[in-house]
Each structure stands twice: as structure tokens, then as C-alpha cells.
Amino acid sequence: MNTTIAFVGGGHMTAALVGGLVKTHPAANIYIADRNDGKRTHLHTKFGVTTVTAQADLPANIDLLVLSVKPTDMQPVCEQAQAATIVSVAAGLRLANMEQWFSSPPTMLVRAMPNTPAAVGYGMTACYARPPATTSTLVNSLFSAVGDVVWTENESLLDTITAISGSGPAYIYYFLEALEEAAIVMGIPPQMARRLAIQTLRGGGEMARLTETTPAELRHAVALKGGVTERAINVMEEKQLKKIIKTAIQSARTRAQQIGDELQSKDN
Ligand SMILES: NC(=O)C1=CN([C@@H]2O[C@H](COP(=O)(O)OP(=O)(O)OC[C@H]3O[C@@H](n4cnc5c(N)ncnc54)[C@H](O)[C@@H]3O)[C@@H](O)[C@H]2O)C=CC1
Ligand SMILES: O=C(O)[C@@H]1CCC=N1
């Protein structure tokens, strides 16, 4: 992918995308605008990319512009944005809303929801394009360089996807914290506890990915009747852990929808 890619916003999500991208894409073709000095220094030092203070200082010949600021900071960024293909990774913000903000509308506008494991090539990104049912090869190559990509023709699904795979890494880290803390409380040395927890999560995920077996069947193959694991699963069932997780995810989806509503009502 020998294209010029620029990012507005050099925060967590951009750092993750660029971290994955530089493994296959020349750093010389990546530009990042961020008003924060520390973020610019960090990104330049770590990845060798070019950083600028203001969006207006980005080069004119950008093939792909990724807008990666907080949803509430998007309007002035869109007003200044100039590129044939523009991608927003902002949670909640709807494309119909964004379209009203461009003084120079792009030919292809995409709303994407990536996640931070893009940094290590294991990202998951969902995309929706305007006009609907179109896809962009350029945008697809950006996100497939850092993981898996799906396209949807239904923009509202992106709010749900945000709560599943956009936020999902945080749920996984939370579970990891719990696994690790349980191990330490029961006497395992901290370093070993982390290793046990991470490799178990990694192995479980990889096995679920590589086999045809369903997650429930994989679970039953571990939780033997009358055995050890069954006791733990029973406690999780009694405490309705699945219900808690589903309620939590619905709450995250509601927040994504709220962000979209708030930005829309600000515009009307
Ligand atoms: N952090 C995550 O896991 C994910 C974040 N997102 C989305 O990505 C976007 C960025 O999120 P983060 O990187 O986590 O936020 P962040 O707060 O870490 O980074 C935002 C950056 O934008 C910069 N900025 C704001 N306005 C600017 C402007 N006009 N010109 C130049 N720089 C400007 C800030 O200085 C900051 O460094 C958000 O819209 C969020 O919804 C999407 C998926 C996952
Ligand atoms: O929490 C957030 O708002 C962003 C969107 C998905 C993950 N982080």
C-alpha cells in the first residue's frame, strides 16, 4: 500500500493504527497532525512518521485522511478536511451529520470502528460507506493491514459494533485483571500470574478461531461434570455473569447512540 495517509488526532487510536501500519507501510508516507507536543514527539520517535501541529500543515496530496479526534472535536476538523477519501473513526458520530460540516466534501466518506489491537496486527474494524453499499479499496487496505475488516450497509449497526469490538478490548483486559488478581490472591507470584492469564486468554481465543467447534462446546470440553471448572462456571451462572456482560454492552451501545443524538441535535 504505497499511498499517502494522514491522520488528524494522534491519540490512542491513531497510535494503535499507525503501530500496526508501519510494519508494512513506509513511515515516510504517514503524516499525523496533533496539537499536543508530547503526542507528536512520541509518535515521531516511536514510528518515524512525520508529525505536524495543525491540520492545515498536512501535505496537500493525501490519498486517505483519517479523522481520529474525539466525536465532540470533529466539527472543526471536518470543516478543514480536504481529501478524496476520508474516514472517521469517531464513536457515535453519524455520516449524515458529518456531511453537513465539510466545506470540501470527499468523494468517498467512510465511518469505521477499529480497535486498539490494530497495534499488533490483530485489529477488528467495521466500516460503513456513503453512499451506502459502496466500499473503498483504499480504506479496506488500511484496516486489513492491521487486522480483520467487515463492511456493513446499516450504519446503526456501528453503534452496536462499537460496544462489541470497539470497546471489547477493554472488557478483555478487565477479565485479564480479574484472572491475574485471583491468581495473586491465592499465592501465585505476580509475574507468573500475568503469564498464566495472558496465555490462557490467547490460547482460548486462538482455539475458538481455529476450530469449527462452538464456544459453548469448547467450554463443556473443559468444564467436566463433577470436576473443577464446573464449580467456577456454576458461580458465574448463579451470579448471572452473562446477563451482567450483556447489560454492560447494551449500556455502551446506548452511549454510542447518545453521542450520535447529541451531535445531531447540536446541528439542528
Ligand atoms: N481508544 C479507542 O480504543 C478507540 C477510539 N475510537 C475513536 O477514535 C477517536 C480518537 O480516540 P482516542 O485516540 O482514544 O482519543 P485521544 O483523546 O487519545 O486522542 C485524540 C487526539 O486528538 C487530538 N486533537 C483533538 N483535536 C485536534 C485538532 N483539531 N487538531 C489536531 N489534533 C487534535 C488531541 O490532542 C488528542 O491527542 C475517537 O473519536 C474515538 O471515539 C474508536 C475506536 C476505539
Ligand atoms: O470508549 C470510547 O468512547 C471509544 C470508542 C470505542 C472504544 N473506545
mmCIF file of C-alpha atoms and ligand atoms in Angstrom:
data_model
loop_
_atom_site.group_PDB
_atom_site.id
_atom_site.type_symbol
_atom_site.label_atom_id
_atom_site.label_comp_id
_atom_site.label_asym_id
_atom_site.label_seq_id
_atom_site.Cartn_x
_atom_site.Cartn_y
_atom_site.Cartn_z
ATOM 1 C CA MET A 1 0.000 0.000 0.000
ATOM 2 C CA ASN A 2 2.147 2.857 -1.262
ATOM 3 C CA THR A 3 -0.264 5.679 -0.587
ATOM 4 C CA THR A 4 -0.034 8.837 1.488
ATOM 5 C CA ILE A 5 -2.089 8.506 4.646
ATOM 6 C CA ALA A 6 -2.695 11.334 7.084
ATOM 7 C CA PHE A 7 -4.300 11.306 10.500
ATOM 8 C CA VAL A 8 -5.862 14.214 12.356
ATOM 9 C CA GLY A 9 -5.540 13.359 16.050
ATOM 10 C CA GLY A 10 -2.564 11.423 17.324
ATOM 11 C CA GLY A 11 -4.106 9.797 20.394
ATOM 12 C CA HIS A 12 -4.594 6.174 21.430
ATOM 13 C CA MET A 13 -6.475 5.016 18.341
ATOM 14 C CA THR A 14 -4.107 6.633 15.860
ATOM 15 C CA ALA A 15 -1.082 5.298 17.736
ATOM 16 C CA ALA A 16 -2.581 1.796 17.516
ATOM 17 C CA LEU A 17 -3.393 2.073 13.794
ATOM 18 C CA VAL A 18 -0.005 3.554 12.934
ATOM 19 C CA GLY A 19 1.773 0.989 15.114
ATOM 20 C CA GLY A 20 0.235 -1.810 13.029
ATOM 21 C CA LEU A 21 0.556 0.053 9.744
ATOM 22 C CA VAL A 22 4.277 0.835 9.867
ATOM 23 C CA LYS A 23 5.047 -2.885 9.750
ATOM 24 C CA THR A 24 4.011 -2.908 6.072
ATOM 25 C CA HIS A 25 3.639 0.723 5.038
ATOM 26 C CA PRO A 26 6.542 3.172 4.658
ATOM 27 C CA ALA A 27 6.610 5.590 7.603
ATOM 28 C CA ALA A 28 7.677 8.302 5.132
ATOM 29 C CA ASN A 29 4.146 8.194 3.675
ATOM 30 C CA ILE A 30 2.380 8.654 7.014
ATOM 31 C CA TYR A 31 1.558 12.084 8.451
ATOM 32 C CA ILE A 32 -0.089 12.905 11.765
ATOM 33 C CA ALA A 33 -1.471 16.239 12.954
ATOM 34 C CA ASP A 34 -1.851 16.655 16.701
ATOM 35 C CA ARG A 35 -1.865 19.844 18.731
ATOM 36 C CA ASN A 36 -0.288 18.087 21.714
ATOM 37 C CA ASP A 37 3.541 18.336 21.763
ATOM 38 C CA GLY A 38 4.073 15.159 23.801
ATOM 39 C CA LYS A 39 1.896 13.055 21.463
ATOM 40 C CA ARG A 40 3.737 14.331 18.389
ATOM 41 C CA THR A 41 7.171 13.620 19.865
ATOM 42 C CA HIS A 42 6.087 10.148 20.962
ATOM 43 C CA LEU A 43 4.671 9.213 17.543
ATOM 44 C CA HIS A 44 7.626 10.584 15.623
ATOM 45 C CA THR A 45 10.180 8.882 17.873
ATOM 46 C CA LYS A 46 8.401 5.554 18.059
ATOM 47 C CA PHE A 47 7.291 5.142 14.432
ATOM 48 C CA GLY A 48 9.413 7.565 12.384
ATOM 49 C CA VAL A 49 6.321 9.202 10.895
ATOM 50 C CA THR A 50 6.085 12.921 10.129
ATOM 51 C CA THR A 51 4.093 14.918 12.649
ATOM 52 C CA VAL A 52 2.675 18.436 12.376
ATOM 53 C CA THR A 53 0.952 20.677 14.901
ATOM 54 C CA ALA A 54 -2.052 21.713 12.843
ATOM 55 C CA GLN A 55 -4.261 20.004 10.323
ATOM 56 C CA ALA A 56 -3.568 22.885 7.924
ATOM 57 C CA ASP A 57 0.117 21.828 7.875
ATOM 58 C CA LEU A 58 -0.630 18.386 6.429
ATOM 59 C CA PRO A 59 0.522 17.916 2.810
ATOM 60 C CA ALA A 60 -1.955 18.624 0.014
ATOM 61 C CA ASN A 61 -1.552 15.309 -1.854
ATOM 62 C CA ILE A 62 -3.159 12.987 0.709
ATOM 63 C CA ASP A 63 -4.745 9.812 -0.666
ATOM 64 C CA LEU A 64 -6.501 8.896 2.558
ATOM 65 C CA LEU A 65 -7.353 11.142 5.502
ATOM 66 C CA VAL A 66 -8.276 9.505 8.813
ATOM 67 C CA LEU A 67 -10.119 11.702 11.290
ATOM 68 C CA SER A 68 -9.326 10.387 14.751
ATOM 69 C CA VAL A 69 -10.264 13.053 17.275
ATOM 70 C CA LYS A 70 -12.984 12.789 19.945
ATOM 71 C CA PRO A 71 -16.506 12.925 18.457
ATOM 72 C CA THR A 72 -17.083 16.326 20.094
ATOM 73 C CA ASP A 73 -13.909 17.721 18.427
ATOM 74 C CA MET A 74 -14.895 16.570 14.941
ATOM 75 C CA GLN A 75 -16.787 19.546 13.535
ATOM 76 C CA PRO A 76 -13.842 21.982 13.110
ATOM 77 C CA VAL A 77 -11.711 19.105 11.831
ATOM 78 C CA CYS A 78 -14.305 18.249 9.133
ATOM 79 C CA GLU A 79 -14.640 21.905 8.183
ATOM 80 C CA GLN A 80 -10.938 21.969 7.292
ATOM 81 C CA ALA A 81 -10.642 18.441 5.881
ATOM 82 C CA GLN A 82 -9.558 18.041 2.282
ATOM 83 C CA ALA A 83 -9.061 14.638 0.647
ATOM 84 C CA ALA A 84 -10.869 12.468 -1.878
ATOM 85 C CA THR A 85 -11.277 9.686 0.686
ATOM 86 C CA ILE A 86 -11.985 10.488 4.319
ATOM 87 C CA VAL A 87 -12.524 8.028 7.184
ATOM 88 C CA SER A 88 -13.948 8.903 10.586
ATOM 89 C CA VAL A 89 -13.263 6.540 13.465
ATOM 90 C CA ALA A 90 -15.354 8.560 15.925
ATOM 91 C CA ALA A 91 -17.790 6.602 18.067
ATOM 92 C CA GLY A 92 -21.434 7.512 17.595
ATOM 93 C CA LEU A 93 -20.982 10.310 15.065
ATOM 94 C CA ARG A 94 -23.212 9.703 12.027
ATOM 95 C CA LEU A 95 -22.078 10.359 8.491
ATOM 96 C CA ALA A 96 -25.216 12.360 7.586
ATOM 97 C CA ASN A 97 -24.163 14.710 10.368
ATOM 98 C CA MET A 98 -20.551 14.938 9.259
ATOM 99 C CA GLU A 99 -21.549 15.592 5.658
ATOM 100 C CA GLN A 100 -23.020 18.926 6.700
ATOM 101 C CA TRP A 101 -19.675 20.066 8.127
ATOM 102 C CA PHE A 102 -17.367 19.664 5.113
ATOM 103 C CA SER A 103 -16.582 22.762 3.112
ATOM 104 C CA SER A 104 -14.867 20.459 0.620
ATOM 105 C CA PRO A 105 -16.890 17.180 0.622
ATOM 106 C CA PRO A 106 -14.912 13.999 -0.100
ATOM 107 C CA THR A 107 -15.819 11.654 -2.956
ATOM 108 C CA MET A 108 -15.790 8.746 -0.519
ATOM 109 C CA LEU A 109 -16.718 9.095 3.139
ATOM 110 C CA VAL A 110 -16.389 6.111 5.484
ATOM 111 C CA ARG A 111 -17.339 5.633 9.123
ATOM 112 C CA ALA A 112 -15.117 2.993 10.667
ATOM 113 C CA MET A 113 -14.937 1.416 14.093
ATOM 114 C CA PRO A 114 -11.467 -0.082 14.643
ATOM 115 C CA ASN A 115 -9.999 -1.285 17.923
ATOM 116 C CA THR A 116 -6.620 -0.891 19.618
ATOM 117 C CA PRO A 117 -5.231 -4.419 18.960
ATOM 118 C CA ALA A 118 -4.575 -2.979 15.477
ATOM 119 C CA ALA A 119 -1.267 -2.014 17.092
ATOM 120 C CA VAL A 120 -0.164 -5.653 16.956
ATOM 121 C CA GLY A 121 -1.921 -6.614 13.720
ATOM 122 C CA TYR A 122 -4.941 -8.148 15.465
ATOM 123 C CA GLY A 123 -7.375 -5.278 14.980
ATOM 124 C CA MET A 124 -11.049 -5.681 14.162
ATOM 125 C CA THR A 125 -12.627 -2.908 12.109
ATOM 126 C CA ALA A 126 -16.172 -2.461 10.856
ATOM 127 C CA CYS A 127 -16.849 0.058 8.073
ATOM 128 C CA TYR A 128 -19.852 1.784 6.604
ATOM 129 C CA ALA A 129 -19.572 3.959 3.492
ATOM 130 C CA ARG A 130 -21.511 6.817 1.983
ATOM 131 C CA PRO A 131 -23.005 6.308 -0.491
ATOM 132 C CA PRO A 132 -24.321 3.143 1.291
ATOM 133 C CA ALA A 133 -23.451 -0.263 -0.139
ATOM 134 C CA THR A 134 -20.235 1.089 -1.645
ATOM 135 C CA THR A 135 -16.863 0.073 -0.293
ATOM 136 C CA SER A 136 -13.464 1.690 -0.613
ATOM 137 C CA THR A 137 -10.492 -0.447 -1.617
ATOM 138 C CA LEU A 138 -8.190 2.142 -0.096
ATOM 139 C CA VAL A 139 -9.937 2.116 3.278
ATOM 140 C CA ASN A 140 -10.171 -1.661 3.159
ATOM 141 C CA SER A 141 -6.411 -1.938 2.602
ATOM 142 C CA LEU A 142 -5.681 0.414 5.515
ATOM 143 C CA PHE A 143 -7.659 -1.624 8.019
ATOM 144 C CA SER A 144 -6.782 -5.032 6.571
ATOM 145 C CA ALA A 145 -3.106 -4.114 7.022
ATOM 146 C CA VAL A 146 -3.785 -4.058 10.786
ATOM 147 C CA GLY A 147 -6.282 -6.911 11.183
ATOM 148 C CA ASP A 148 -9.692 -8.077 10.026
ATOM 149 C CA VAL A 149 -12.294 -5.865 8.315
ATOM 150 C CA VAL A 150 -16.049 -6.174 7.812
ATOM 151 C CA TRP A 151 -18.366 -3.847 5.897
ATOM 152 C CA THR A 152 -21.986 -3.169 6.772
ATOM 153 C CA GLU A 153 -24.692 -1.400 4.801
ATOM 154 C CA ASN A 154 -26.506 -0.470 8.006
ATOM 155 C CA GLU A 155 -24.920 2.465 9.801
ATOM 156 C CA SER A 156 -26.871 1.984 13.024
ATOM 157 C CA LEU A 157 -25.133 -1.385 13.486
ATOM 158 C CA LEU A 158 -21.901 0.531 14.014
ATOM 159 C CA ASP A 159 -23.149 1.699 17.420
ATOM 160 C CA THR A 160 -23.609 -1.932 18.435
ATOM 161 C CA ILE A 161 -20.274 -2.909 16.894
ATOM 162 C CA THR A 162 -18.640 -0.084 18.854
ATOM 163 C CA ALA A 163 -19.938 -1.648 22.071
ATOM 164 C CA ILE A 164 -18.776 -5.133 20.983
ATOM 165 C CA SER A 165 -15.403 -4.900 19.237
ATOM 166 C CA GLY A 166 -14.549 -1.194 19.583
ATOM 167 C CA SER A 167 -14.850 -1.278 23.366
ATOM 168 C CA GLY A 168 -14.277 -5.047 23.549
ATOM 169 C CA PRO A 169 -10.529 -4.980 24.234
ATOM 170 C CA ALA A 170 -11.290 -3.112 27.485
ATOM 171 C CA TYR A 171 -13.613 -5.945 28.591
ATOM 172 C CA ILE A 172 -10.899 -8.466 27.789
ATOM 173 C CA TYR A 173 -8.316 -6.511 29.792
ATOM 174 C CA TYR A 174 -10.788 -6.273 32.669
ATOM 175 C CA PHE A 175 -11.211 -10.044 32.615
ATOM 176 C CA LEU A 176 -7.426 -10.437 32.466
ATOM 177 C CA GLU A 177 -7.093 -8.191 35.519
ATOM 178 C CA ALA A 178 -9.571 -10.387 37.388
ATOM 179 C CA LEU A 179 -7.808 -13.617 36.403
ATOM 180 C CA GLU A 180 -4.462 -12.184 37.410
ATOM 181 C CA GLU A 181 -5.734 -10.750 40.709
ATOM 182 C CA ALA A 182 -7.375 -14.077 41.611
ATOM 183 C CA ALA A 183 -4.101 -15.891 40.968
ATOM 184 C CA ILE A 184 -2.098 -13.440 43.082
ATOM 185 C CA VAL A 185 -4.584 -13.539 45.978
ATOM 186 C CA MET A 186 -4.221 -17.322 46.007
ATOM 187 C CA GLY A 187 -0.437 -17.148 46.229
ATOM 188 C CA ILE A 188 0.862 -17.184 42.637
ATOM 189 C CA PRO A 189 3.799 -14.773 42.104
ATOM 190 C CA PRO A 190 2.640 -11.691 40.103
ATOM 191 C CA GLN A 191 4.832 -12.312 37.040
ATOM 192 C CA MET A 192 3.671 -15.892 36.782
ATOM 193 C CA ALA A 193 0.047 -14.812 37.349
ATOM 194 C CA ARG A 194 0.208 -12.465 34.370
ATOM 195 C CA ARG A 195 1.791 -15.102 32.177
ATOM 196 C CA LEU A 196 -0.837 -17.710 33.099
ATOM 197 C CA ALA A 197 -3.676 -15.249 32.492
ATOM 198 C CA ILE A 198 -2.452 -13.883 29.159
ATOM 199 C CA GLN A 199 -1.511 -17.205 27.613
ATOM 200 C CA THR A 200 -4.839 -18.716 28.710
ATOM 201 C CA LEU A 201 -6.767 -15.883 27.093
ATOM 202 C CA ARG A 202 -4.625 -16.081 23.978
ATOM 203 C CA GLY A 203 -4.965 -19.862 23.745
ATOM 204 C CA GLY A 204 -8.718 -19.764 24.308
ATOM 205 C CA GLY A 205 -9.175 -17.101 21.639
ATOM 206 C CA GLU A 206 -6.938 -18.814 19.115
ATOM 207 C CA MET A 207 -8.589 -22.183 19.665
ATOM 208 C CA ALA A 208 -12.053 -20.661 19.218
ATOM 209 C CA ARG A 209 -10.821 -19.049 15.988
ATOM 210 C CA LEU A 210 -9.190 -22.159 14.551
ATOM 211 C CA THR A 211 -11.835 -24.808 15.253
ATOM 212 C CA GLU A 212 -15.362 -25.290 13.952
ATOM 213 C CA THR A 213 -16.484 -26.109 17.489
ATOM 214 C CA THR A 214 -18.759 -23.549 19.163
ATOM 215 C CA PRO A 215 -17.550 -21.635 22.235
ATOM 216 C CA ALA A 216 -20.162 -23.461 24.345
ATOM 217 C CA GLU A 217 -18.850 -26.864 23.182
ATOM 218 C CA LEU A 218 -15.267 -25.786 23.860
ATOM 219 C CA ARG A 219 -16.323 -24.713 27.349
ATOM 220 C CA HIS A 220 -18.033 -28.044 28.033
ATOM 221 C CA ALA A 221 -14.853 -29.869 26.988
ATOM 222 C CA VAL A 222 -13.041 -28.090 29.839
ATOM 223 C CA ALA A 223 -15.769 -27.976 32.486
ATOM 224 C CA LEU A 224 -16.103 -31.695 33.193
ATOM 225 C CA LYS A 225 -19.118 -32.979 35.075
ATOM 226 C CA GLY A 226 -18.272 -33.137 38.778
ATOM 227 C CA GLY A 227 -14.851 -31.629 38.090
ATOM 228 C CA VAL A 228 -13.079 -28.391 38.991
ATOM 229 C CA THR A 229 -14.069 -25.870 36.288
ATOM 230 C CA GLU A 230 -17.772 -26.667 36.664
ATOM 231 C CA ARG A 231 -17.658 -25.150 40.165
ATOM 232 C CA ALA A 232 -16.398 -21.841 38.791
ATOM 233 C CA ILE A 233 -18.912 -21.801 35.929
ATOM 234 C CA ASN A 234 -21.711 -22.571 38.400
ATOM 235 C CA VAL A 235 -20.765 -19.491 40.436
ATOM 236 C CA MET A 236 -20.690 -17.382 37.262
ATOM 237 C CA GLU A 237 -24.138 -18.700 36.283
ATOM 238 C CA GLU A 238 -25.555 -18.108 39.799
ATOM 239 C CA LYS A 239 -24.262 -14.515 39.706
ATOM 240 C CA GLN A 240 -25.649 -14.178 36.166
ATOM 241 C CA LEU A 241 -22.339 -13.032 34.753
ATOM 242 C CA LYS A 242 -23.573 -13.350 31.143
ATOM 243 C CA LYS A 243 -26.527 -11.130 31.967
ATOM 244 C CA ILE A 244 -24.192 -8.559 33.555
ATOM 245 C CA ILE A 245 -21.982 -8.566 30.448
ATOM 246 C CA LYS A 246 -24.969 -8.179 28.116
ATOM 247 C CA THR A 247 -26.387 -5.311 30.199
ATOM 248 C CA ALA A 248 -22.972 -3.628 30.230
ATOM 249 C CA ILE A 249 -22.660 -3.902 26.445
ATOM 250 C CA GLN A 250 -26.186 -2.556 25.917
ATOM 251 C CA SER A 251 -25.253 0.383 28.098
ATOM 252 C CA ALA A 252 -22.172 1.057 25.948
ATOM 253 C CA ARG A 253 -24.309 0.886 22.802
ATOM 254 C CA THR A 254 -26.776 3.358 24.317
ATOM 255 C CA ARG A 255 -23.874 5.748 24.964
ATOM 256 C CA ALA A 256 -22.744 5.489 21.316
ATOM 257 C CA GLN A 257 -26.311 6.282 20.196
ATOM 258 C CA GLN A 258 -26.487 9.184 22.669
ATOM 259 C CA ILE A 259 -23.237 10.671 21.304
ATOM 260 C CA GLY A 260 -24.778 10.491 17.807
ATOM 261 C CA ASP A 261 -28.014 12.113 19.024
ATOM 262 C CA GLU A 262 -26.206 14.871 20.928
ATOM 263 C CA LEU A 263 -24.059 15.812 17.918
ATOM 264 C CA GLN A 264 -27.095 15.718 15.635
ATOM 265 C CA SER A 265 -29.232 17.921 17.878
ATOM 266 C CA LYS A 266 -26.359 20.415 18.176
ATOM 267 C CA ASP A 267 -26.537 20.754 14.413
ATOM 268 C CA ASN A 268 -30.317 21.234 14.090
HETATM 269 N N1 LIG B 1 -9.429 4.482 22.034
HETATM 270 C C1 LIG B 1 -10.090 3.500 21.430
HETATM 271 O O1 LIG B 1 -9.990 2.321 21.825
HETATM 272 C C2 LIG B 1 -10.975 3.800 20.264
HETATM 273 C C3 LIG B 1 -11.266 5.094 19.879
HETATM 274 N N2 LIG B 1 -12.077 5.331 18.795
HETATM 275 C C4 LIG B 1 -12.362 6.707 18.382
HETATM 276 O O2 LIG B 1 -11.152 7.291 17.963
HETATM 277 C C5 LIG B 1 -11.189 8.691 18.201
HETATM 278 C C6 LIG B 1 -9.922 9.089 18.936
HETATM 279 O O3 LIG B 1 -9.893 8.395 20.168
HETATM 280 P P1 LIG B 1 -8.554 8.306 21.033
HETATM 281 O O4 LIG B 1 -7.388 8.246 20.128
HETATM 282 O O5 LIG B 1 -8.776 7.218 22.000
HETATM 283 O O6 LIG B 1 -8.606 9.736 21.750
HETATM 284 P P2 LIG B 1 -7.400 10.563 22.361
HETATM 285 O O7 LIG B 1 -8.018 11.559 23.270
HETATM 286 O O8 LIG B 1 -6.351 9.643 22.860
HETATM 287 O O9 LIG B 1 -6.790 11.333 21.085
HETATM 288 C C7 LIG B 1 -7.389 12.413 20.436
HETATM 289 C C8 LIG B 1 -6.270 13.316 19.962
HETATM 290 O O10 LIG B 1 -6.799 14.308 19.099
HETATM 291 C C9 LIG B 1 -6.045 15.489 19.257
HETATM 292 N N3 LIG B 1 -6.830 16.590 18.675
HETATM 293 C C10 LIG B 1 -8.078 16.999 19.007
HETATM 294 N N4 LIG B 1 -8.475 17.992 18.174
HETATM 295 C C11 LIG B 1 -7.462 18.201 17.301
HETATM 296 C C12 LIG B 1 -7.271 19.085 16.205
HETATM 297 N N5 LIG B 1 -8.215 19.948 15.843
HETATM 298 N N6 LIG B 1 -6.107 19.034 15.527
HETATM 299 C C13 LIG B 1 -5.135 18.160 15.892
HETATM 300 N N7 LIG B 1 -5.262 17.279 16.924
HETATM 301 C C14 LIG B 1 -6.408 17.305 17.610
HETATM 302 C C15 LIG B 1 -5.796 15.566 20.750
HETATM 303 O O11 LIG B 1 -4.685 16.381 21.051
HETATM 304 C C16 LIG B 1 -5.559 14.085 21.090
HETATM 305 O O12 LIG B 1 -4.182 13.754 21.073
HETATM 306 C C17 LIG B 1 -12.454 8.986 18.997
HETATM 307 O O13 LIG B 1 -13.404 9.585 18.162
HETATM 308 C C18 LIG B 1 -12.923 7.609 19.468
HETATM 309 O O14 LIG B 1 -14.325 7.517 19.535
HETATM 310 C C19 LIG B 1 -12.575 4.305 18.040
HETATM 311 C C20 LIG B 1 -12.302 3.017 18.367
HETATM 312 C C21 LIG B 1 -11.547 2.647 19.524
HETATM 313 O O1 LIG B 2 -14.830 4.419 24.722
HETATM 314 C C1 LIG B 2 -14.876 5.055 23.663
HETATM 315 O O2 LIG B 2 -15.616 6.049 23.545
HETATM 316 C C2 LIG B 2 -14.057 4.605 22.483
HETATM 317 C C3 LIG B 2 -14.941 4.075 21.397
HETATM 318 C C4 LIG B 2 -14.739 2.599 21.391
HETATM 319 C C5 LIG B 2 -13.608 2.378 22.270
HETATM 320 N N1 LIG B 2 -13.228 3.479 22.848
#
